[in-house]
Amino acid sequence: MAKGDPGAATRSKRAAPRTRRAAATGEPELVQLLTPEGERIESALGPDGTEYRVDFTDEEYRGLYRDLVLVRKLDAEATALQRQGELGLWASLLGQEAAQVGSGRALRTQDMAFPTYREHGVLYCRGIDPIMPLGLFRGVDQGGWDPNEFKFNMYTIVIGAQTLHATGYAMGVAMDGKTGGEDGEAVIAYFGDGATSQGDVNESFVWASVFNAPLVFFCQNNQYAISEPLERQTRVPLYRRAGGFGFPGVRVDGNDVLASYAVTRHALDNARNGQGPSLIEAYTYRMGAHTTSDDPTRYRIASEVEAWQAKDPIARMKAFLTKQKIADESFFTAVDEQARTESVHLRERVLAMPDPQPVTMFDHVYPNGSPELDEQRARFTQYMESFEGSAH
Ligand SMILES: Cc1ncc(C[n+]2csc(CCOP(=O)(O)OP(=O)(O)O)c2C)c(N)n1
Ligand SMILES: [Mg+2]
């Protein structure tokens, strides 16, 4: 909306009142509430006719924008720290901020999340200190992790395994009678497009379905499993796989924080109210490398990355806030400043961490240890000692 537009004062500050069928958004079958140009769509219909909408206050819209910027900045800081040798590895979320913040903010306090290794944005939304994953990727034990404290399970690197853990957990929630009403508990399991080819994920679909588990399967389709593109995983849109297992599936624009929120909140509330599992395919793009060990220029072309840059989740939110006069330059500057301050602070705390002690990797494999592990530890210790005294 141009400045001085005579209709501006009388028009709703939000969006033009229109509903879009998912199939009409340009991308096939995509639920979208905010276009890449920052234009608001009042509501959007999913494949089963569900109407998705959000009703945020200006403060809440600004809050979502702040989340997006802060998680992108902390992610960039972590990547830089890895490059400087302070972390062993980092798995960047660059490009996936909206899918993570949208779904992360849609969780109610009592809901339980099972992440992969890339869900730093969800972690942030759960109120967890981002030093946790930085320690993990540095190889430093920060006293272990209690999944119940923030209702956030440990990061899981074994592809797809956490969907099984989430299914078992969700079945337990239902058996314990913890579902039902706004206070009922629901569970969300995160995984990637590549993970959908794993047996674990397909077995989870079967179990969650037949036991009507209160579980949302949240697949971030970022178009790649390391160097393998989506067409190596599937011949049908991933969300449609759900139909074969007997539960609903929906594809959402994963670069749209509003739609990601709306679709996830709806799926979680259905789950907590006895409607069983569902699959959300958040259609997005991994703008960076798979991890800091990867060089994506080896398997994808620059024009593809550029095309996705035009769909950037933060740029469209900023365009929307600006056009609707929900935020101005001073707000954007303040958010950038907050992001900078927080990342400097994070960096200081990482630098203050001890170096990792490799032998501690044997400590928490089993609660009570095992003779095999003791032997491995002894041999590893001997191996490490063989370097002592040698010139470095
Ligand atoms: C069981 C298992 N097999 C292989 C790997 C190696 N691996 C690490 S990440 C990855 C690709 C995962 O792709 P996707 O599920 O799309 O998630 P993304 O990394 O794109 O978020 C693979 C194969 C692993 N960690 N676990
Ligand atoms: Mg992927």
Tab-separated table of C-alpha atoms and ligand atoms in Angstrom:
chain	number	residue	atom	x	y	z
A	1	MET	CA	0.000	0.000	0.000
A	2	ALA	CA	1.555	3.268	-1.127
A	3	LYS	CA	2.037	6.088	1.344
A	4	GLY	CA	-0.818	8.585	1.085
A	5	ASP	CA	-3.117	6.005	-0.504
A	6	PRO	CA	-6.589	7.558	0.062
A	7	GLY	CA	-8.107	4.171	0.803
A	8	ALA	CA	-5.533	3.341	3.427
A	9	ALA	CA	-7.393	4.686	6.421
A	10	THR	CA	-10.652	2.940	5.702
A	11	ARG	CA	-9.184	-0.375	4.681
A	12	SER	CA	-8.487	-3.075	7.193
A	13	LYS	CA	-4.981	-2.786	8.485
A	14	ARG	CA	-4.585	-6.506	7.862
A	15	ALA	CA	-5.223	-8.091	4.526
A	16	ALA	CA	-7.654	-7.947	1.705
A	17	PRO	CA	-10.478	-10.316	2.659
A	18	ARG	CA	-10.011	-13.185	0.321
A	19	THR	CA	-9.594	-16.867	0.527
A	20	ARG	CA	-7.268	-18.800	-1.622
A	21	ARG	CA	-7.541	-22.382	-2.562
A	22	ALA	CA	-4.200	-24.002	-1.944
A	23	ALA	CA	-4.002	-25.072	-5.572
A	24	ALA	CA	-4.254	-21.475	-6.784
A	25	THR	CA	-1.123	-20.096	-5.158
A	26	GLY	CA	1.252	-20.644	-8.035
A	27	GLU	CA	3.075	-23.484	-6.323
A	28	PRO	CA	0.837	-26.549	-6.514
A	29	GLU	CA	-1.145	-27.467	-3.416
A	30	LEU	CA	0.585	-25.032	-1.112
A	31	VAL	CA	-1.110	-23.380	1.858
A	32	GLN	CA	0.119	-19.799	1.931
A	33	LEU	CA	-0.944	-16.747	3.962
A	34	LEU	CA	1.917	-14.421	3.058
A	35	THR	CA	3.292	-14.174	-0.471
A	36	PRO	CA	7.000	-13.684	-1.235
A	37	GLU	CA	6.142	-10.024	-1.949
A	38	GLY	CA	4.753	-9.635	1.579
A	39	GLU	CA	1.122	-9.594	0.543
A	40	ARG	CA	-1.309	-11.043	3.105
A	41	ILE	CA	-3.827	-13.665	2.143
A	42	GLU	CA	-6.724	-13.681	4.575
A	43	SER	CA	-7.257	-17.439	4.538
A	44	ALA	CA	-6.206	-20.468	2.554
A	45	LEU	CA	-7.840	-23.829	2.012
A	46	GLY	CA	-5.977	-27.075	2.537
A	47	PRO	CA	-6.468	-30.152	0.370
A	48	ASP	CA	-9.247	-31.486	2.625
A	49	GLY	CA	-11.115	-28.171	2.664
A	50	THR	CA	-9.753	-26.972	6.027
A	51	GLU	CA	-9.609	-23.189	6.079
A	52	TYR	CA	-6.407	-21.814	7.560
A	53	ARG	CA	-6.092	-18.297	8.939
A	54	VAL	CA	-4.246	-16.414	11.666
A	55	ASP	CA	-5.351	-13.530	13.815
A	56	PHE	CA	-2.300	-11.925	15.347
A	57	THR	CA	-1.991	-8.579	17.098
A	58	ASP	CA	0.593	-6.144	15.765
A	59	GLU	CA	2.798	-7.005	18.722
A	60	GLU	CA	2.600	-10.694	17.844
A	61	TYR	CA	3.458	-10.033	14.201
A	62	ARG	CA	6.491	-8.056	15.321
A	63	GLY	CA	7.388	-10.861	17.713
A	64	LEU	CA	7.447	-13.409	14.898
A	65	TYR	CA	9.684	-11.147	12.848
A	66	ARG	CA	12.022	-10.745	15.819
A	67	ASP	CA	12.200	-14.528	16.265
A	68	LEU	CA	13.094	-15.014	12.600
A	69	VAL	CA	15.901	-12.470	12.707
A	70	LEU	CA	17.306	-13.670	16.019
A	71	VAL	CA	17.485	-17.317	14.966
A	72	ARG	CA	19.082	-16.445	11.639
A	73	LYS	CA	21.696	-14.417	13.456
A	74	LEU	CA	22.493	-17.057	16.032
A	75	ASP	CA	22.794	-19.576	13.211
A	76	ALA	CA	25.205	-17.313	11.319
A	77	GLU	CA	27.255	-16.847	14.473
A	78	ALA	CA	27.471	-20.602	14.981
A	79	THR	CA	28.609	-21.096	11.384
A	80	ALA	CA	31.305	-18.460	11.912
A	81	LEU	CA	32.423	-20.116	15.144
A	82	GLN	CA	32.784	-23.431	13.344
A	83	ARG	CA	34.854	-21.775	10.628
A	84	GLN	CA	37.142	-20.407	13.326
A	85	GLY	CA	37.633	-23.872	14.795
A	86	GLU	CA	35.484	-23.337	17.881
A	87	LEU	CA	32.844	-25.930	16.917
A	88	GLY	CA	33.457	-29.332	15.375
A	89	LEU	CA	30.500	-29.000	13.033
A	90	TRP	CA	27.346	-26.952	12.505
A	91	ALA	CA	24.101	-27.775	10.695
A	92	SER	CA	22.680	-24.469	9.513
A	93	LEU	CA	18.960	-23.640	9.402
A	94	LEU	CA	19.445	-20.810	6.897
A	95	GLY	CA	16.262	-20.504	4.810
A	96	GLN	CA	14.170	-22.666	7.130
A	97	GLU	CA	13.507	-20.025	9.802
A	98	ALA	CA	9.799	-19.599	9.007
A	99	ALA	CA	8.996	-23.320	9.088
A	100	GLN	CA	10.729	-23.595	12.453
A	101	VAL	CA	9.498	-20.408	14.108
A	102	GLY	CA	5.954	-20.885	12.748
A	103	SER	CA	5.683	-24.451	14.011
A	104	GLY	CA	7.675	-23.732	17.174
A	105	ARG	CA	5.375	-20.886	18.205
A	106	ALA	CA	2.325	-23.032	17.383
A	107	LEU	CA	3.302	-25.482	20.128
A	108	ARG	CA	1.470	-25.050	23.391
A	109	THR	CA	3.580	-25.135	26.568
A	110	GLN	CA	2.612	-28.731	27.380
A	111	ASP	CA	3.419	-30.075	23.889
A	112	MET	CA	6.472	-32.251	23.346
A	113	ALA	CA	8.887	-31.774	20.426
A	114	PHE	CA	11.301	-34.305	18.926
A	115	PRO	CA	13.911	-32.484	16.796
A	116	THR	CA	16.565	-33.572	14.340
A	117	TYR	CA	19.937	-31.778	14.436
A	118	ARG	CA	18.785	-28.630	12.582
A	119	GLU	CA	15.902	-27.362	14.706
A	120	HIS	CA	17.682	-24.434	16.355
A	121	GLY	CA	14.673	-22.217	15.585
A	122	VAL	CA	12.239	-24.550	17.331
A	123	LEU	CA	14.663	-24.829	20.237
A	124	TYR	CA	14.743	-21.042	20.499
A	125	CYS	CA	10.943	-20.838	20.497
A	126	ARG	CA	10.800	-23.381	23.337
A	127	GLY	CA	12.733	-20.873	25.439
A	128	ILE	CA	15.911	-22.942	25.492
A	129	ASP	CA	19.269	-21.228	25.858
A	130	PRO	CA	20.936	-21.538	22.404
A	131	ILE	CA	24.211	-22.375	24.110
A	132	MET	CA	22.872	-25.949	24.279
A	133	PRO	CA	23.358	-26.884	20.600
A	134	LEU	CA	26.613	-24.919	20.428
A	135	GLY	CA	28.019	-27.017	23.249
A	136	LEU	CA	26.780	-30.136	21.538
A	137	PHE	CA	28.505	-29.275	18.280
A	138	ARG	CA	31.648	-28.389	20.206
A	139	GLY	CA	31.630	-31.805	21.815
A	140	VAL	CA	31.240	-30.452	25.327
A	141	ASP	CA	28.911	-32.149	27.787
A	142	GLN	CA	26.976	-29.423	29.552
A	143	GLY	CA	25.651	-31.701	32.231
A	144	GLY	CA	23.359	-33.734	30.011
A	145	TRP	CA	19.872	-32.936	28.804
A	146	ASP	CA	16.500	-33.340	30.459
A	147	PRO	CA	13.884	-33.613	27.676
A	148	ASN	CA	11.083	-32.838	30.124
A	149	GLU	CA	12.429	-29.499	31.309
A	150	PHE	CA	11.468	-27.666	28.135
A	151	LYS	CA	9.483	-30.482	26.491
A	152	PHE	CA	12.184	-30.794	23.862
A	153	ASN	CA	13.957	-34.070	23.224
A	154	MET	CA	17.677	-34.402	22.546
A	155	TYR	CA	18.938	-33.530	19.070
A	156	THR	CA	18.933	-36.732	17.002
A	157	ILE	CA	21.385	-37.364	14.191
A	158	VAL	CA	20.283	-40.909	13.331
A	159	ILE	CA	18.015	-40.014	10.421
A	160	GLY	CA	14.350	-40.645	11.182
A	161	ALA	CA	14.923	-42.387	14.543
A	162	GLN	CA	13.208	-39.634	16.493
A	163	THR	CA	9.923	-40.265	14.666
A	164	LEU	CA	9.807	-43.681	16.365
A	165	HIS	CA	10.599	-42.151	19.743
A	166	ALA	CA	7.903	-39.539	19.171
A	167	THR	CA	5.350	-42.173	18.191
A	168	GLY	CA	6.012	-44.220	21.305
A	169	TYR	CA	5.898	-41.103	23.450
A	170	ALA	CA	2.635	-39.948	21.829
A	171	MET	CA	1.050	-43.373	22.349
A	172	GLY	CA	2.046	-43.065	26.005
A	173	VAL	CA	0.475	-39.616	26.251
A	174	ALA	CA	-2.827	-41.042	25.002
A	175	MET	CA	-2.634	-44.110	27.267
A	176	ASP	CA	-1.960	-41.884	30.264
A	177	GLY	CA	-5.117	-39.900	29.422
A	178	LYS	CA	-3.197	-36.644	28.986
A	179	THR	CA	-5.001	-35.618	25.780
A	180	GLY	CA	-8.233	-33.642	25.419
A	181	GLY	CA	-9.058	-29.940	25.573
A	182	GLU	CA	-6.726	-26.975	25.315
A	183	ASP	CA	-4.614	-28.311	28.170
A	184	GLY	CA	-4.185	-31.707	26.544
A	185	GLU	CA	-0.771	-32.686	25.285
A	186	ALA	CA	0.215	-33.209	21.658
A	187	VAL	CA	3.538	-34.236	20.169
A	188	ILE	CA	5.471	-33.051	17.141
A	189	ALA	CA	8.213	-34.949	15.315
A	190	TYR	CA	10.571	-33.094	12.975
A	191	PHE	CA	12.365	-34.767	10.094
A	192	GLY	CA	13.604	-34.016	6.595
A	193	ASP	CA	12.646	-34.958	3.047
A	194	GLY	CA	15.463	-37.504	2.925
A	195	ALA	CA	14.232	-39.120	6.134
A	196	THR	CA	10.966	-40.068	4.440
A	197	SER	CA	12.910	-42.841	2.673
A	198	GLN	CA	13.892	-44.385	6.007
A	199	GLY	CA	12.105	-47.461	7.311
A	200	ASP	CA	11.838	-45.831	10.737
A	201	VAL	CA	9.704	-42.986	9.420
A	202	ASN	CA	7.367	-45.294	7.511
A	203	GLU	CA	7.024	-47.581	10.521
A	204	SER	CA	6.207	-44.542	12.644
A	205	PHE	CA	3.463	-43.623	10.193
A	206	VAL	CA	1.921	-47.085	10.540
A	207	TRP	CA	2.068	-47.159	14.329
A	208	ALA	CA	0.900	-43.596	14.841
A	209	SER	CA	-1.979	-44.202	12.471
A	210	VAL	CA	-3.324	-47.471	13.840
A	211	PHE	CA	-2.939	-46.310	17.452
A	212	ASN	CA	-4.421	-42.900	16.652
A	213	ALA	CA	-1.442	-41.254	18.369
A	214	PRO	CA	-1.653	-37.509	19.169
A	215	LEU	CA	1.261	-36.727	16.887
A	216	VAL	CA	2.112	-34.230	14.164
A	217	PHE	CA	4.740	-35.342	11.670
A	218	PHE	CA	6.483	-32.153	10.566
A	219	CYS	CA	8.612	-32.732	7.478
A	220	GLN	CA	10.811	-29.846	6.420
A	221	ASN	CA	11.230	-30.503	2.758
A	222	ASN	CA	14.322	-28.400	2.139
A	223	GLN	CA	14.759	-30.064	-1.284
A	224	TYR	CA	17.946	-31.956	-0.406
A	225	ALA	CA	19.266	-34.829	1.655
A	226	ILE	CA	22.893	-33.699	1.646
A	227	SER	CA	23.569	-33.838	-2.123
A	228	GLU	CA	20.536	-35.945	-3.060
A	229	PRO	CA	17.696	-33.875	-4.512
A	230	LEU	CA	14.034	-34.450	-3.732
A	231	GLU	CA	13.404	-36.423	-6.917
A	232	ARG	CA	15.603	-39.176	-5.501
A	233	GLN	CA	13.194	-39.587	-2.567
A	234	THR	CA	9.752	-39.500	-4.086
A	235	ARG	CA	7.544	-39.540	-7.168
A	236	VAL	CA	4.611	-37.895	-5.388
A	237	PRO	CA	4.421	-34.775	-3.228
A	238	LEU	CA	5.508	-35.964	0.210
A	239	TYR	CA	2.375	-34.801	2.029
A	240	ARG	CA	0.279	-37.138	-0.107
A	241	ARG	CA	2.061	-40.150	1.342
A	242	ALA	CA	-0.049	-39.651	4.487
A	243	GLY	CA	-3.172	-40.816	2.639
A	244	GLY	CA	-1.731	-44.280	2.169
A	245	PHE	CA	-1.200	-44.581	5.913
A	246	GLY	CA	-4.689	-43.365	6.721
A	247	PHE	CA	-4.204	-39.846	8.042
A	248	PRO	CA	-4.369	-36.359	6.545
A	249	GLY	CA	-1.450	-34.561	4.942
A	250	VAL	CA	-0.990	-30.937	3.947
A	251	ARG	CA	1.724	-29.003	2.193
A	252	VAL	CA	2.434	-25.555	3.571
A	253	ASP	CA	4.690	-22.797	2.301
A	254	GLY	CA	7.545	-23.354	4.728
A	255	ASN	CA	8.948	-19.907	3.984
A	256	ASP	CA	5.737	-18.353	5.260
A	257	VAL	CA	5.794	-18.086	9.043
A	258	LEU	CA	2.071	-17.302	9.258
A	259	ALA	CA	0.930	-20.317	7.248
A	260	SER	CA	3.429	-22.561	9.051
A	261	TYR	CA	1.935	-21.407	12.343
A	262	ALA	CA	-1.693	-21.833	11.221
A	263	VAL	CA	-1.258	-25.305	9.787
A	264	THR	CA	0.768	-26.580	12.754
A	265	ARG	CA	-1.566	-25.150	15.391
A	266	HIS	CA	-4.528	-26.767	13.651
A	267	ALA	CA	-2.799	-30.154	13.358
A	268	LEU	CA	-1.649	-30.095	17.006
A	269	ASP	CA	-5.112	-29.165	18.269
A	270	ASN	CA	-6.660	-31.962	16.226
A	271	ALA	CA	-4.097	-34.373	17.644
A	272	ARG	CA	-4.702	-33.314	21.251
A	273	ASN	CA	-8.437	-33.718	20.710
A	274	GLY	CA	-8.350	-37.328	19.647
A	275	GLN	CA	-8.214	-36.861	15.882
A	276	GLY	CA	-4.969	-38.767	15.528
A	277	PRO	CA	-1.814	-37.997	13.590
A	278	SER	CA	-1.250	-35.866	10.515
A	279	LEU	CA	1.617	-34.986	8.229
A	280	ILE	CA	2.736	-31.459	7.432
A	281	GLU	CA	5.138	-31.000	4.569
A	282	ALA	CA	6.764	-27.590	4.970
A	283	TYR	CA	7.975	-26.748	1.497
A	284	THR	CA	11.183	-24.784	1.944
A	285	TYR	CA	14.809	-24.591	0.921
A	286	ARG	CA	18.143	-25.124	2.617
A	287	MET	CA	19.899	-21.930	1.538
A	288	GLY	CA	23.226	-22.909	3.014
A	289	ALA	CA	25.326	-26.054	3.078
A	290	HIS	CA	24.035	-29.309	4.565
A	291	THR	CA	26.591	-28.864	7.332
A	292	THR	CA	29.873	-26.998	7.532
A	293	SER	CA	31.496	-30.153	6.066
A	294	ASP	CA	29.522	-29.819	2.843
A	295	ASP	CA	30.106	-27.826	-0.338
A	296	PRO	CA	26.730	-27.389	-2.069
A	297	THR	CA	28.258	-25.783	-5.178
A	298	ARG	CA	29.273	-29.337	-6.137
A	299	TYR	CA	25.682	-30.434	-6.728
A	300	ARG	CA	23.436	-27.409	-7.286
A	301	ILE	CA	23.506	-24.345	-9.477
A	302	ALA	CA	23.563	-20.730	-8.350
A	303	SER	CA	20.355	-19.794	-10.200
A	304	GLU	CA	18.397	-22.260	-8.081
A	305	VAL	CA	19.658	-20.662	-4.878
A	306	GLU	CA	18.864	-17.207	-6.275
A	307	ALA	CA	15.302	-18.248	-7.128
A	308	TRP	CA	14.789	-19.267	-3.519
A	309	GLN	CA	16.416	-16.109	-2.206
A	310	ALA	CA	13.485	-14.272	-3.778
A	311	LYS	CA	11.214	-16.282	-1.465
A	312	ASP	CA	13.203	-15.438	1.661
A	313	PRO	CA	11.084	-15.881	4.799
A	314	ILE	CA	12.418	-12.785	6.567
A	315	ALA	CA	12.247	-10.427	3.586
A	316	ARG	CA	8.570	-11.167	3.010
A	317	MET	CA	7.698	-10.622	6.669
A	318	LYS	CA	9.576	-7.335	6.642
A	319	ALA	CA	7.761	-6.258	3.464
A	320	PHE	CA	4.425	-7.119	5.062
A	321	LEU	CA	5.161	-5.249	8.310
A	322	THR	CA	6.329	-2.220	6.371
A	323	LYS	CA	3.412	-2.144	3.928
A	324	GLN	CA	0.856	-2.564	6.694
A	325	LYS	CA	2.683	0.012	8.856
A	326	ILE	CA	2.947	-2.489	11.685
A	327	ALA	CA	6.660	-1.733	12.051
A	328	ASP	CA	9.035	0.977	10.913
A	329	GLU	CA	12.783	1.419	10.419
A	330	SER	CA	13.448	2.091	14.088
A	331	PHE	CA	11.908	-1.276	14.972
A	332	PHE	CA	13.955	-3.131	12.342
A	333	THR	CA	17.137	-1.412	13.532
A	334	ALA	CA	16.389	-2.298	17.151
A	335	VAL	CA	15.842	-5.966	16.232
A	336	ASP	CA	19.134	-6.047	14.309
A	337	GLU	CA	20.859	-4.505	17.298
A	338	GLN	CA	19.332	-7.069	19.673
A	339	ALA	CA	20.445	-9.875	17.334
A	340	ARG	CA	23.978	-8.482	17.264
A	341	THR	CA	24.178	-8.127	21.052
A	342	GLU	CA	22.825	-11.649	21.632
A	343	SER	CA	25.248	-13.202	19.169
A	344	VAL	CA	28.245	-11.401	20.700
A	345	HIS	CA	27.168	-12.699	24.092
A	346	LEU	CA	26.744	-16.227	22.689
A	347	ARG	CA	30.209	-16.086	21.136
A	348	GLU	CA	31.770	-15.039	24.444
A	349	ARG	CA	30.146	-17.963	26.221
A	350	VAL	CA	31.291	-20.443	23.568
A	351	LEU	CA	34.861	-19.158	23.813
A	352	ALA	CA	34.692	-19.566	27.586
A	353	MET	CA	33.758	-23.255	27.244
A	354	PRO	CA	36.428	-25.878	27.830
A	355	ASP	CA	37.879	-27.871	24.957
A	356	PRO	CA	36.103	-31.179	24.444
A	357	GLN	CA	37.515	-34.210	26.241
A	358	PRO	CA	37.169	-37.039	23.701
A	359	VAL	CA	37.274	-39.819	26.292
A	360	THR	CA	34.004	-38.569	27.796
A	361	MET	CA	32.160	-39.880	24.740
A	362	PHE	CA	31.994	-43.250	26.475
A	363	ASP	CA	30.404	-41.857	29.637
A	364	HIS	CA	26.687	-41.836	28.891
A	365	VAL	CA	26.231	-44.508	26.250
A	366	TYR	CA	24.468	-46.802	28.759
A	367	PRO	CA	23.136	-45.800	32.168
A	368	ASN	CA	25.254	-48.467	33.895
A	369	GLY	CA	28.109	-48.914	31.421
A	370	SER	CA	29.140	-52.269	29.958
A	371	PRO	CA	32.296	-54.410	29.891
A	372	GLU	CA	32.662	-53.865	26.107
A	373	LEU	CA	32.488	-50.134	26.594
A	374	ASP	CA	35.034	-50.264	29.422
A	375	GLU	CA	37.394	-52.100	27.106
A	376	GLN	CA	36.872	-49.590	24.312
A	377	ARG	CA	37.506	-46.722	26.727
A	378	ALA	CA	40.717	-48.322	27.951
A	379	ARG	CA	41.998	-48.844	24.417
A	380	PHE	CA	41.033	-45.337	23.390
A	381	THR	CA	42.803	-43.898	26.430
A	382	GLN	CA	45.922	-45.857	25.537
A	383	TYR	CA	45.693	-44.575	21.956
A	384	MET	CA	45.372	-40.949	23.131
A	385	GLU	CA	48.291	-41.393	25.516
A	386	SER	CA	50.458	-42.577	22.622
A	387	PHE	CA	50.441	-38.938	21.400
A	388	GLU	CA	51.599	-37.498	24.708
A	389	GLY	CA	55.069	-36.111	24.568
A	390	SER	CA	55.100	-36.144	20.774
A	391	ALA	CA	55.772	-32.820	19.097
A	392	HIS	CA	52.710	-30.984	17.732
B	1	LIG	C1	20.440	-43.625	9.691
B	1	LIG	C2	21.342	-42.616	9.071
B	1	LIG	N1	21.765	-42.785	7.810
B	1	LIG	C3	22.558	-41.847	7.236
B	1	LIG	C4	22.970	-40.751	7.924
B	1	LIG	C5	23.862	-39.697	7.267
B	1	LIG	N2	23.066	-38.492	7.022
B	1	LIG	C6	23.185	-37.404	7.801
B	1	LIG	S1	22.181	-36.150	7.298
B	1	LIG	C7	21.587	-37.060	6.004
B	1	LIG	C8	20.571	-36.476	5.065
B	1	LIG	C9	19.261	-36.162	5.695
B	1	LIG	O1	18.453	-35.447	4.807
B	1	LIG	P1	17.048	-34.880	5.219
B	1	LIG	O2	16.276	-35.941	5.918
B	1	LIG	O3	16.438	-34.287	4.015
B	1	LIG	O4	17.358	-33.769	6.318
B	1	LIG	P2	18.146	-32.371	6.138
B	1	LIG	O5	19.573	-32.631	6.508
B	1	LIG	O6	18.010	-31.944	4.720
B	1	LIG	O7	17.531	-31.424	7.104
B	1	LIG	C10	22.195	-38.313	5.964
B	1	LIG	C11	21.916	-39.333	4.938
B	1	LIG	C12	22.536	-40.621	9.255
B	1	LIG	N3	22.864	-39.566	10.019
B	1	LIG	N4	21.701	-41.556	9.813
B	2	MG	MG	16.406	-32.312	3.433
